[in-house]
PDB file of C-alpha atoms in Angstrom:
ATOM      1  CA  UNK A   1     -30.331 -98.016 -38.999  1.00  0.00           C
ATOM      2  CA  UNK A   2     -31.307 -97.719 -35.180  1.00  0.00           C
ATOM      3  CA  UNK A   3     -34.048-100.422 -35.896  1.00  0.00           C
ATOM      4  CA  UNK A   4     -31.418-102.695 -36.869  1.00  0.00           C
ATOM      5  CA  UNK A   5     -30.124-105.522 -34.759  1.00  0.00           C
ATOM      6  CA  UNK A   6     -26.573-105.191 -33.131  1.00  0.00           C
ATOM      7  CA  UNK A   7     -24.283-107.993 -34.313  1.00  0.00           C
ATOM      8  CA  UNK A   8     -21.377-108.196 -31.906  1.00  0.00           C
ATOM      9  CA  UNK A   9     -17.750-109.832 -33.092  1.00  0.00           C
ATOM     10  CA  UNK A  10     -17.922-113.322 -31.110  1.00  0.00           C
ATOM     11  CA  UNK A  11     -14.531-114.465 -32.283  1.00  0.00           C
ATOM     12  CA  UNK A  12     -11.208-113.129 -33.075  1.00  0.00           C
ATOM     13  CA  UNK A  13      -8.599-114.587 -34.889  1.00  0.00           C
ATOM     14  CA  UNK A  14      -5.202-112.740 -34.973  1.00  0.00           C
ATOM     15  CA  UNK A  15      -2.041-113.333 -36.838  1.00  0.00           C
ATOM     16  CA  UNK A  16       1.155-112.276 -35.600  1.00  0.00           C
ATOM     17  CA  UNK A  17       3.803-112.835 -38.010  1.00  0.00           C
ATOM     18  CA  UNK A  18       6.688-109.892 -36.743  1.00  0.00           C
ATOM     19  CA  UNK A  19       8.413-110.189 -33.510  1.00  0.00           C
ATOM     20  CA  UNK A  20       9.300-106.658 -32.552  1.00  0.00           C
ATOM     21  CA  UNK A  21       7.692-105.196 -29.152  1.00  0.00           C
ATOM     22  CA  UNK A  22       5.046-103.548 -30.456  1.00  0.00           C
ATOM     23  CA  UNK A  23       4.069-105.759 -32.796  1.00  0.00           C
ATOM     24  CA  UNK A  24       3.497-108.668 -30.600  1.00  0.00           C
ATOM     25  CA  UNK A  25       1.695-106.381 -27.353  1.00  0.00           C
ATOM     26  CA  UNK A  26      -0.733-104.875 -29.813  1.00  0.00           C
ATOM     27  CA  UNK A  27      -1.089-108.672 -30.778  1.00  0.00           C
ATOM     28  CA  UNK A  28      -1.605-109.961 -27.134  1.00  0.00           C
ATOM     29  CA  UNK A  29      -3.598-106.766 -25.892  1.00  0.00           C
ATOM     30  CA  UNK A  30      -6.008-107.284 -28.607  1.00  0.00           C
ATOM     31  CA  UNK A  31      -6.383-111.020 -27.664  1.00  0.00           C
ATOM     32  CA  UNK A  32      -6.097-110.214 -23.921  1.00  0.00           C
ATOM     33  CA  UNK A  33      -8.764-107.389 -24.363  1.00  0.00           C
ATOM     34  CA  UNK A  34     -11.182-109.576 -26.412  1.00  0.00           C
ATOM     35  CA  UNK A  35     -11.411-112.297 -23.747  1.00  0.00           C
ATOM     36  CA  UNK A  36     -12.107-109.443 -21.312  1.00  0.00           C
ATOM     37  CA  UNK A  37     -15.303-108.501 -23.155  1.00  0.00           C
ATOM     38  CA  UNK A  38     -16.296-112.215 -23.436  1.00  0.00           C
ATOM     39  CA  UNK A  39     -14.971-112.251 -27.204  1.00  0.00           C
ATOM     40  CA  UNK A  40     -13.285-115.660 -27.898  1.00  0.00           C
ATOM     41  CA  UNK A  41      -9.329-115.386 -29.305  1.00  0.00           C
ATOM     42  CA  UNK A  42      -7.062-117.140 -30.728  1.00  0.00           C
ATOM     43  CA  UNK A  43      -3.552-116.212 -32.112  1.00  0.00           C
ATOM     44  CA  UNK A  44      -1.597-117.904 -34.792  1.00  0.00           C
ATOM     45  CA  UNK A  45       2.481-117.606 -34.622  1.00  0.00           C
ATOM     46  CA  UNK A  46       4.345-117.490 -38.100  1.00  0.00           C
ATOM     47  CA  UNK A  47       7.353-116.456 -39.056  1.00  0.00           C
ATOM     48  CA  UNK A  48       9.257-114.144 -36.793  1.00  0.00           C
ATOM     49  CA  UNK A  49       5.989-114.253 -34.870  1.00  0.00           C
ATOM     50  CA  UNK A  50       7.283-117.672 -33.638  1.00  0.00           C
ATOM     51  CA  UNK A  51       9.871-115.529 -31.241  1.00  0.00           C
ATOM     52  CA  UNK A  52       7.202-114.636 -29.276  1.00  0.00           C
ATOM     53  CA  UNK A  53       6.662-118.569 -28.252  1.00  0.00           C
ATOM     54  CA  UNK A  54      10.240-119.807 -28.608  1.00  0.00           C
ATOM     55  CA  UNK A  55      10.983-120.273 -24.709  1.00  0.00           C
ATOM     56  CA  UNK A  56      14.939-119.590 -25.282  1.00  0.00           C
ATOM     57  CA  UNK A  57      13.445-115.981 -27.560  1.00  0.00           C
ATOM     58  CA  UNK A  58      11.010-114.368 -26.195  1.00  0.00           C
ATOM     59  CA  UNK A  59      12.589-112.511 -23.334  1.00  0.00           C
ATOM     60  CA  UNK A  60      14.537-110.699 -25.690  1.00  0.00           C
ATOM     61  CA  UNK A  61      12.221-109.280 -27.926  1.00  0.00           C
ATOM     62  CA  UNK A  62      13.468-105.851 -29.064  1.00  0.00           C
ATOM     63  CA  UNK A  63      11.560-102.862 -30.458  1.00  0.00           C
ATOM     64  CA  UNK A  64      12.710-101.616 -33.991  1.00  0.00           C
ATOM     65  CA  UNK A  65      14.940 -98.414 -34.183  1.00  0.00           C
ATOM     66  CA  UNK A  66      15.815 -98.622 -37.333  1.00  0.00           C
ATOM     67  CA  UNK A  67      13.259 -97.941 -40.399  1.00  0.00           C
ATOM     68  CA  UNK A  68      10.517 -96.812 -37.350  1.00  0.00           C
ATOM     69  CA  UNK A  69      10.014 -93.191 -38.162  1.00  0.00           C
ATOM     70  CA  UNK A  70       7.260 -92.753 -34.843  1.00  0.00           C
ATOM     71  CA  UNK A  71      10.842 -93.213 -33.061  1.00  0.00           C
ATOM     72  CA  UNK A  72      12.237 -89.656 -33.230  1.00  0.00           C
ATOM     73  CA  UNK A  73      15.769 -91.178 -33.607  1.00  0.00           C
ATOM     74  CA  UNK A  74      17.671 -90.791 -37.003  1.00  0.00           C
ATOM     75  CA  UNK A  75      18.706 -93.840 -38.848  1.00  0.00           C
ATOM     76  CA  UNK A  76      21.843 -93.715 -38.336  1.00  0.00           C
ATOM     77  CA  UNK A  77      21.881 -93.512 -34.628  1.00  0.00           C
ATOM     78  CA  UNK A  78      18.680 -95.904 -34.146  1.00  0.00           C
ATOM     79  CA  UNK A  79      21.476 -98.650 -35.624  1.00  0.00           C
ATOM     80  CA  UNK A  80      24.091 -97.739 -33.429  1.00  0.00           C
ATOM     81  CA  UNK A  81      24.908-101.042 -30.966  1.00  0.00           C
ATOM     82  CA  UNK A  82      22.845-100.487 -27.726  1.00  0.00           C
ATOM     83  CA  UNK A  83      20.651 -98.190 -29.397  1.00  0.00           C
ATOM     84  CA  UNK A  84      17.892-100.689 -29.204  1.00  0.00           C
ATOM     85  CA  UNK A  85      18.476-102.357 -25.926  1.00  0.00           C
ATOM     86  CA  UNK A  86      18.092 -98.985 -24.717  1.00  0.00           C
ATOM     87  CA  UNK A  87      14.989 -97.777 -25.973  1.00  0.00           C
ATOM     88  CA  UNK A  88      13.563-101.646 -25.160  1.00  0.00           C
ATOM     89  CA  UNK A  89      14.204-100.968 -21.524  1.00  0.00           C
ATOM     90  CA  UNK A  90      12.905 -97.630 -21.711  1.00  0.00           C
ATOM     91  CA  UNK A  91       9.813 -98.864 -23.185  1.00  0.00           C
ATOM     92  CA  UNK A  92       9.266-102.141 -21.056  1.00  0.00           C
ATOM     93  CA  UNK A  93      10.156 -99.657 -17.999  1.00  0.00           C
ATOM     94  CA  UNK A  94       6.785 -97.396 -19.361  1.00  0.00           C
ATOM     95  CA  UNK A  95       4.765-100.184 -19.723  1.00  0.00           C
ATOM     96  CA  UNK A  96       5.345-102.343 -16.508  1.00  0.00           C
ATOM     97  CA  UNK A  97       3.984 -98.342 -14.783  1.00  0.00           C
ATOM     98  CA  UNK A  98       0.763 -99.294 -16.608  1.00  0.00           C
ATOM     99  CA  UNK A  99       0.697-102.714 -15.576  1.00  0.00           C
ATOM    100  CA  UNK A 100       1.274-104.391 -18.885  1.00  0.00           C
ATOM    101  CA  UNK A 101       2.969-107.993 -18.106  1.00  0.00           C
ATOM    102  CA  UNK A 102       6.185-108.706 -19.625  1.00  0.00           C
ATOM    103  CA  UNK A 103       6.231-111.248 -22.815  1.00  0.00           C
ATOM    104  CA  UNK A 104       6.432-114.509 -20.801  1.00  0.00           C
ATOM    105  CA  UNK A 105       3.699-113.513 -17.986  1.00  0.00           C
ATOM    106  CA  UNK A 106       1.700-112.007 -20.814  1.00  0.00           C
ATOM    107  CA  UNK A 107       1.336-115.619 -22.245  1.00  0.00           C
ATOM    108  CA  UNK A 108       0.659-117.530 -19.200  1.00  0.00           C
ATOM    109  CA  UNK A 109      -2.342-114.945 -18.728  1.00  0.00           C
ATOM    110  CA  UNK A 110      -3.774-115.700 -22.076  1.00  0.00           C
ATOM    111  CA  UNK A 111      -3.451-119.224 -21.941  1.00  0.00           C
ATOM    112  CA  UNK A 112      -5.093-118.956 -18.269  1.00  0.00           C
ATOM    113  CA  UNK A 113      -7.739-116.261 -20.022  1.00  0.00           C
ATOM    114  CA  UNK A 114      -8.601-119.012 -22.711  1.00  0.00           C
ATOM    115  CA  UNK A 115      -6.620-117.998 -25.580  1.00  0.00           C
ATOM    116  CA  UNK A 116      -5.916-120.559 -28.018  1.00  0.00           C
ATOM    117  CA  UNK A 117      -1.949-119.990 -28.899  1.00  0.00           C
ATOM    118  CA  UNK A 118      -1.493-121.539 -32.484  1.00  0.00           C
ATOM    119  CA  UNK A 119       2.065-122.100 -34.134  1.00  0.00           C
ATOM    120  CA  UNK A 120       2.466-122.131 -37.839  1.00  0.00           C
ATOM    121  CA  UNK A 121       3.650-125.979 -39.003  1.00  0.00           C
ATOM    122  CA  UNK A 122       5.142-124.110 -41.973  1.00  0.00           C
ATOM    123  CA  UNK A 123       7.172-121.229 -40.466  1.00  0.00           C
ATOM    124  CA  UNK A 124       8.590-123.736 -38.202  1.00  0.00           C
ATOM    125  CA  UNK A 125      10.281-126.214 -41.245  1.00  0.00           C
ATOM    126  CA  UNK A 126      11.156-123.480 -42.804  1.00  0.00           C
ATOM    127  CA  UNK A 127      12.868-121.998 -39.170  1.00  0.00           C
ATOM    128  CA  UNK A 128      13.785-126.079 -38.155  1.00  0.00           C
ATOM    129  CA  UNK A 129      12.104-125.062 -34.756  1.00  0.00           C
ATOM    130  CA  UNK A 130      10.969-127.685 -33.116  1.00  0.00           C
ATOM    131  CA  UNK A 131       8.035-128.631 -30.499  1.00  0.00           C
ATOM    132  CA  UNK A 132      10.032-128.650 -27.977  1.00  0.00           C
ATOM    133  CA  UNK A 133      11.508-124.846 -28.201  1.00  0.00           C
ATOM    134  CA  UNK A 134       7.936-123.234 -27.941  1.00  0.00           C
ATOM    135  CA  UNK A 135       6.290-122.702 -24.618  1.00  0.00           C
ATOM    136  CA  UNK A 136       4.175-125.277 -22.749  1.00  0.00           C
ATOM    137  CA  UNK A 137       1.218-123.314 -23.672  1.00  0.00           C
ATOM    138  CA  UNK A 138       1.014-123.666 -26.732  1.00  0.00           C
ATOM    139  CA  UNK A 139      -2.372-125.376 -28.247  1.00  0.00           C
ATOM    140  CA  UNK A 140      -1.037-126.903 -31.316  1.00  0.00           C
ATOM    141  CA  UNK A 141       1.335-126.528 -34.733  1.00  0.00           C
ATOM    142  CA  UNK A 142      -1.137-125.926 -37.570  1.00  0.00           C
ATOM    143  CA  UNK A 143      -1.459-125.698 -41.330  1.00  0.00           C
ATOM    144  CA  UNK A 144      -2.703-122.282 -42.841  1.00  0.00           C
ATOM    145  CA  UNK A 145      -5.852-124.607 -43.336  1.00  0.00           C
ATOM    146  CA  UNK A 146      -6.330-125.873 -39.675  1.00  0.00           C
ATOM    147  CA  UNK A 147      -5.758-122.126 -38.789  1.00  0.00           C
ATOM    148  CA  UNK A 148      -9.150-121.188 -41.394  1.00  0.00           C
ATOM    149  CA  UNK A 149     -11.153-124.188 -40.259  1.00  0.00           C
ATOM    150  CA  UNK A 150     -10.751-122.016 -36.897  1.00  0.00           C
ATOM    151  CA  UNK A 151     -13.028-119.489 -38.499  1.00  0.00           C
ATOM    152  CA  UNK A 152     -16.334-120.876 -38.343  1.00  0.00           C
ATOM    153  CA  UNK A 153     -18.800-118.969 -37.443  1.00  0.00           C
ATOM    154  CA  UNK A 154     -20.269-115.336 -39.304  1.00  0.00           C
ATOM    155  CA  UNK A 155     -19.012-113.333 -36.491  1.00  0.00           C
ATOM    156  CA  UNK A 156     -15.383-114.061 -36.604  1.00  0.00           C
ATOM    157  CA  UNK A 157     -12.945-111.367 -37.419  1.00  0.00           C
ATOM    158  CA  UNK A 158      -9.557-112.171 -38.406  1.00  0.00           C
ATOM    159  CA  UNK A 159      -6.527-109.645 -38.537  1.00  0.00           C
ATOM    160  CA  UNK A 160      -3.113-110.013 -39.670  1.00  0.00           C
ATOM    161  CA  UNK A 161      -0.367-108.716 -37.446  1.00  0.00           C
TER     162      UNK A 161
ATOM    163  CA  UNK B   1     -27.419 -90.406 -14.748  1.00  0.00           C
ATOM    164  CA  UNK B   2     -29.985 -93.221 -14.827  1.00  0.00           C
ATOM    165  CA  UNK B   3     -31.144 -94.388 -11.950  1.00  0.00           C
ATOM    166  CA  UNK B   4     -33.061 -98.238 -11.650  1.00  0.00           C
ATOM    167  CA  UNK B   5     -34.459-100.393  -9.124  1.00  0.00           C
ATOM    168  CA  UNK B   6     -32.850-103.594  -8.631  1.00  0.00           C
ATOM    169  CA  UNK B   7     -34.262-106.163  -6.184  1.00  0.00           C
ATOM    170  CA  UNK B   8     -36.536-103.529  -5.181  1.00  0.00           C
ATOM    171  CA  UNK B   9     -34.179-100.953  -4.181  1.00  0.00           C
ATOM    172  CA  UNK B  10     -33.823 -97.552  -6.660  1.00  0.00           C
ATOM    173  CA  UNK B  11     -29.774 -97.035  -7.256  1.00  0.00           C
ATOM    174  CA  UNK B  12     -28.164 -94.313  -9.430  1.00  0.00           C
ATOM    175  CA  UNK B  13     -26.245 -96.375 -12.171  1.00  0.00           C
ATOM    176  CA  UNK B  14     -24.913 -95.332 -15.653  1.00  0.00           C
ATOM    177  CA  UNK B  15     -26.592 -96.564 -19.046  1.00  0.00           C
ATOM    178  CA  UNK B  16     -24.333 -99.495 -19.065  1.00  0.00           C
ATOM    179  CA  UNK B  17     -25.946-100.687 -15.817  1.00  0.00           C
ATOM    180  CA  UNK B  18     -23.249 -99.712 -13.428  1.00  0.00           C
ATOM    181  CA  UNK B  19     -23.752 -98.531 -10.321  1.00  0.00           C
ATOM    182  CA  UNK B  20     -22.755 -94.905  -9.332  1.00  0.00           C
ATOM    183  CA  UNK B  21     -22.578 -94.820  -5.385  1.00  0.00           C
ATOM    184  CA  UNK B  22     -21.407 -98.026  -3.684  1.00  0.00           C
ATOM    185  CA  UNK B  23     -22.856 -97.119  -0.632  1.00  0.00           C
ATOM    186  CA  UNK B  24     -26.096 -97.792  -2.537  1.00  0.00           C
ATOM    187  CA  UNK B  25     -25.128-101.518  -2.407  1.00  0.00           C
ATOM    188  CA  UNK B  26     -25.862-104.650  -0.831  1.00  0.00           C
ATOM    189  CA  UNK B  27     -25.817-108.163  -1.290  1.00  0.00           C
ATOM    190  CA  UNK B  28     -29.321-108.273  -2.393  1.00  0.00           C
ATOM    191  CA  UNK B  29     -28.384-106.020  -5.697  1.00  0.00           C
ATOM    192  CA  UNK B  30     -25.752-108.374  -6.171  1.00  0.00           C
ATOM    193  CA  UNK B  31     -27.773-111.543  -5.738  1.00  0.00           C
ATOM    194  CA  UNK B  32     -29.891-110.234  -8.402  1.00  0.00           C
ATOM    195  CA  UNK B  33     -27.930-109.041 -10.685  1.00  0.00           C
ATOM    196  CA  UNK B  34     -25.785-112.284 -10.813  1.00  0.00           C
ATOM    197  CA  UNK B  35     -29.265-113.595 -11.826  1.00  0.00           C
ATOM    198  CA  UNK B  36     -29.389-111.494 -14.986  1.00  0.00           C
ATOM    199  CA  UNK B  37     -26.012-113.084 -16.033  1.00  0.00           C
ATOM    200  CA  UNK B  38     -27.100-116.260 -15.186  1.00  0.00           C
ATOM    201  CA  UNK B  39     -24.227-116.786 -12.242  1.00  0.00           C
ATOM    202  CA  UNK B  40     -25.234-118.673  -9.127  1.00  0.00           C
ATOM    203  CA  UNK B  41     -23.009-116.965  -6.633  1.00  0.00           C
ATOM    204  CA  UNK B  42     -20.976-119.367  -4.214  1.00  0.00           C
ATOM    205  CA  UNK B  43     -18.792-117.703  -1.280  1.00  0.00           C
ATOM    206  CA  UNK B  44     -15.803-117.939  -3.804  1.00  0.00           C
ATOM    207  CA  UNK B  45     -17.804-115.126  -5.686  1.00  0.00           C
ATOM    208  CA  UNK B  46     -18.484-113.250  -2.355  1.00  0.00           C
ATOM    209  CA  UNK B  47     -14.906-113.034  -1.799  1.00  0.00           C
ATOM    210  CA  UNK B  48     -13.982-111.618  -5.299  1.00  0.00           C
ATOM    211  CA  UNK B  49     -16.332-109.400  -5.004  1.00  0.00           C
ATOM    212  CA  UNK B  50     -15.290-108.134  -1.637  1.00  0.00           C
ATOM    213  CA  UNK B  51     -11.987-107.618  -3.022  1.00  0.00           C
ATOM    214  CA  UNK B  52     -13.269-105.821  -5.914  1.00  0.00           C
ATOM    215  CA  UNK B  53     -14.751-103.474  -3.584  1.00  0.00           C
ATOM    216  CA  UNK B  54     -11.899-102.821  -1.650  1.00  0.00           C
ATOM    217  CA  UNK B  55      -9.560-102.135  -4.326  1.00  0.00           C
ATOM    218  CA  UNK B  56     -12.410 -99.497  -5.578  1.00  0.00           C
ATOM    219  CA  UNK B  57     -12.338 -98.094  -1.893  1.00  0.00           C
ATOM    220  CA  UNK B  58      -8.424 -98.032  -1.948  1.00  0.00           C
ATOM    221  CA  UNK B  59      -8.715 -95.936  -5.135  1.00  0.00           C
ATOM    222  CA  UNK B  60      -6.987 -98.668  -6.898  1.00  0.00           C
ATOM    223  CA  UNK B  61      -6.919 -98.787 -10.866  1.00  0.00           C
ATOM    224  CA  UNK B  62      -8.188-102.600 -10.905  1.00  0.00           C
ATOM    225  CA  UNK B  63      -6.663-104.743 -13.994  1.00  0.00           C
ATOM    226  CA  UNK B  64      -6.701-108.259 -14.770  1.00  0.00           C
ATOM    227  CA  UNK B  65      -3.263-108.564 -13.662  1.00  0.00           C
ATOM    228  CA  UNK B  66      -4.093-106.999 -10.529  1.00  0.00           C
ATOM    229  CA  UNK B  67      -6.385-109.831  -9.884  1.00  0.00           C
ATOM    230  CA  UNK B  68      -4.560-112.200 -11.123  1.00  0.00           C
ATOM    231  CA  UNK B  69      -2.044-111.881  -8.452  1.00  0.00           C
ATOM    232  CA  UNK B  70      -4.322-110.961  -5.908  1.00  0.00           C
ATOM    233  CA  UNK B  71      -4.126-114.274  -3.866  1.00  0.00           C
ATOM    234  CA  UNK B  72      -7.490-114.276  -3.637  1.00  0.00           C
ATOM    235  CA  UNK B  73      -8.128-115.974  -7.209  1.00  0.00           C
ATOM    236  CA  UNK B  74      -6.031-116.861 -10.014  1.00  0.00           C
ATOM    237  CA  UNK B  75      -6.797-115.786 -14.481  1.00  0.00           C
ATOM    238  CA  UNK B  76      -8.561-119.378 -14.815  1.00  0.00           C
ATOM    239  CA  UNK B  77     -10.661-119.166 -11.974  1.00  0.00           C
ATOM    240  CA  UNK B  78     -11.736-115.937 -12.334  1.00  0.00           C
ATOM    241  CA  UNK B  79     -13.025-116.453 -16.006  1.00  0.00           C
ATOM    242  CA  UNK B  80     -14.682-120.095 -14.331  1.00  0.00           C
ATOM    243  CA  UNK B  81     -16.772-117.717 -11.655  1.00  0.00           C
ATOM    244  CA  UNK B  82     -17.404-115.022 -13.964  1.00  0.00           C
ATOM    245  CA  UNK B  83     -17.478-117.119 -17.835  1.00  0.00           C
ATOM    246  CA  UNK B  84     -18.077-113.966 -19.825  1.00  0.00           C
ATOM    247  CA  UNK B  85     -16.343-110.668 -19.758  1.00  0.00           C
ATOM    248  CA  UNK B  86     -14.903-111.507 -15.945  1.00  0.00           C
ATOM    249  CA  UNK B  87     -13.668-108.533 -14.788  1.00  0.00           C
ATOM    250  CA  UNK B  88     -16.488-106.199 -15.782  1.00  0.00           C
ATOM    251  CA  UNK B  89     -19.400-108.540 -14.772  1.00  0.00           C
ATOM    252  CA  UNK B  90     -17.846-108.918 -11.226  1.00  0.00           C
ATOM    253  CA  UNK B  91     -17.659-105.128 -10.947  1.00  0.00           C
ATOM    254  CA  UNK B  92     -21.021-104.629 -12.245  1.00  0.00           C
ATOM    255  CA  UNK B  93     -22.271-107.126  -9.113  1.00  0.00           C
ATOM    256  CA  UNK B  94     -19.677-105.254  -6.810  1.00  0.00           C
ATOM    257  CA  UNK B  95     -21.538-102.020  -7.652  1.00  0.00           C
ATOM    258  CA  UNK B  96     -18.344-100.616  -8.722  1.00  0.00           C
ATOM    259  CA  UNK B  97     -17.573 -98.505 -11.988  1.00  0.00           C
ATOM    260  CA  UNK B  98     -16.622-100.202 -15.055  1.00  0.00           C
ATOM    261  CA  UNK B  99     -12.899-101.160 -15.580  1.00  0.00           C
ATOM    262  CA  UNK B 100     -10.866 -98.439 -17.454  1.00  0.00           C
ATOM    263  CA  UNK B 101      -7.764-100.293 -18.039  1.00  0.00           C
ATOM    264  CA  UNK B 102      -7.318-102.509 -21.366  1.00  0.00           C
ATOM    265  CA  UNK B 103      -5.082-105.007 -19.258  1.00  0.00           C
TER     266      UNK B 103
END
């Protein structure tokens, strides 16, 4: 085994198809992280992924309380009104101390890192979004196909959000 | 702790080529070290660096953010002077240690 040649990933494709906080930083750190290491990375929005690029959306992204057990909060209060607002802030709050962008900023660095942002063509008939709504960074609207033709190389990883 | 010679001077690094002790470095390490990654470096790239090195000497936890909004370059720039892995190849020619944060 230590004869053997080290294969590096090269390329990463990543799928983000939820919208809640810590669905879509674990999305963009991932991303964010591979271009750091000189990995290429490209993310593909569907369904309520597409929040995260809707311009009039994305600065309200919540985190779930509700059916999220790592919370510590009990059902029934975790869907109280303002439960989730709440535990948002506290969690943006945390991760602004460790220098984590917020949602918008976080985009503008991955476009500026070399991120390709992808939206789904389908999500968005089926959600009537249009062009216009998403963010100016945005690469393109694909087909599930485009988003495959992506992969082409051996070392390309791809992982569903 | 490993320690190398780089343009003919012998500097304590770690086994992923960083060095240890900036007082170690000068602009001769960098020079060839930039040559290893294939970067000719312009005064643009002297600058970075310099700011690398005083965020290190601050005791400054340096992100890509951090940089970012440094003034000194913006995201797209820095990935232009330093095309792969920016953040840790500058700090490898800064003869700082490698980047902790994931941001």
């Amino acid at each position: 085994m230590e004869n053997q040649e080290k294969l590096p990933v090269k390329k990463i494709l990543l799928i983000l198809s939820k919208a809640t906080i810590e669905n879509v930083y674990a999305c963009f750190i991932l991303a964010n992280g591979a271009r750091m290491e000189g990995i290429e990375s490209e993310i593909f929005f569907t369904f309520f992924g597409l929040e995260a690029i809707q311009k009039d959306k994305l600065r309200d992204l919540r985190v779930a309380t509700v059916g999220n057990p790592a919370m510590h909060i009990p059902t029934l209060l975790g869907g109280l009104p303002g439960m989730e607002a709440l535990a948002t802030k506290m969690m943006k709050s945390e991760m602004e101390k460790l220098d984590i962008p917020p949602v918008d900023e976080f985009l503008e660095m991955l476009s500026a890192s070399g991120s390709k942002l992808w939206a789904c063509k389908l999500a968005m008939d089926m959600f009537k979004i249009k062009k216009e709504d998403l963010i100016d960074e945005i690469d393109g609207i694909l087909t599930v196909g485009d988003f495959y033709e992506r992969a082409d190389g051996d070392r390309t990883q791809m992982l569903f959000i | 702790m490993n320690e190398k010679t780089i343009a003919g001077y012998c500097v304590k690094c770690n086994d992923q080529g960083f060095m240890e002790d900036l007082n170690e470095w000068n602009e001769d390490i960098a020079k060839e070290l930039a040559k290893e990654e294939s970067i000719e470096l312009t005064e643009k790239h002297w600058t970075v660096l310099k700011y690398l090195q005083d965020q290190c000497k601050e005791g400054v936890d340096i992100t890509m953010r951090k940089v970012g909004k440094s003034g000194i370059v913006d995201i797209k720039e820095f990935y232009q002077l330093f095309p792969k892995a920016p953040l840790k190849t500058a700090s490898k020619l800064a003869g700082i240690p490698k980047p902790v944060s994931c941001i």
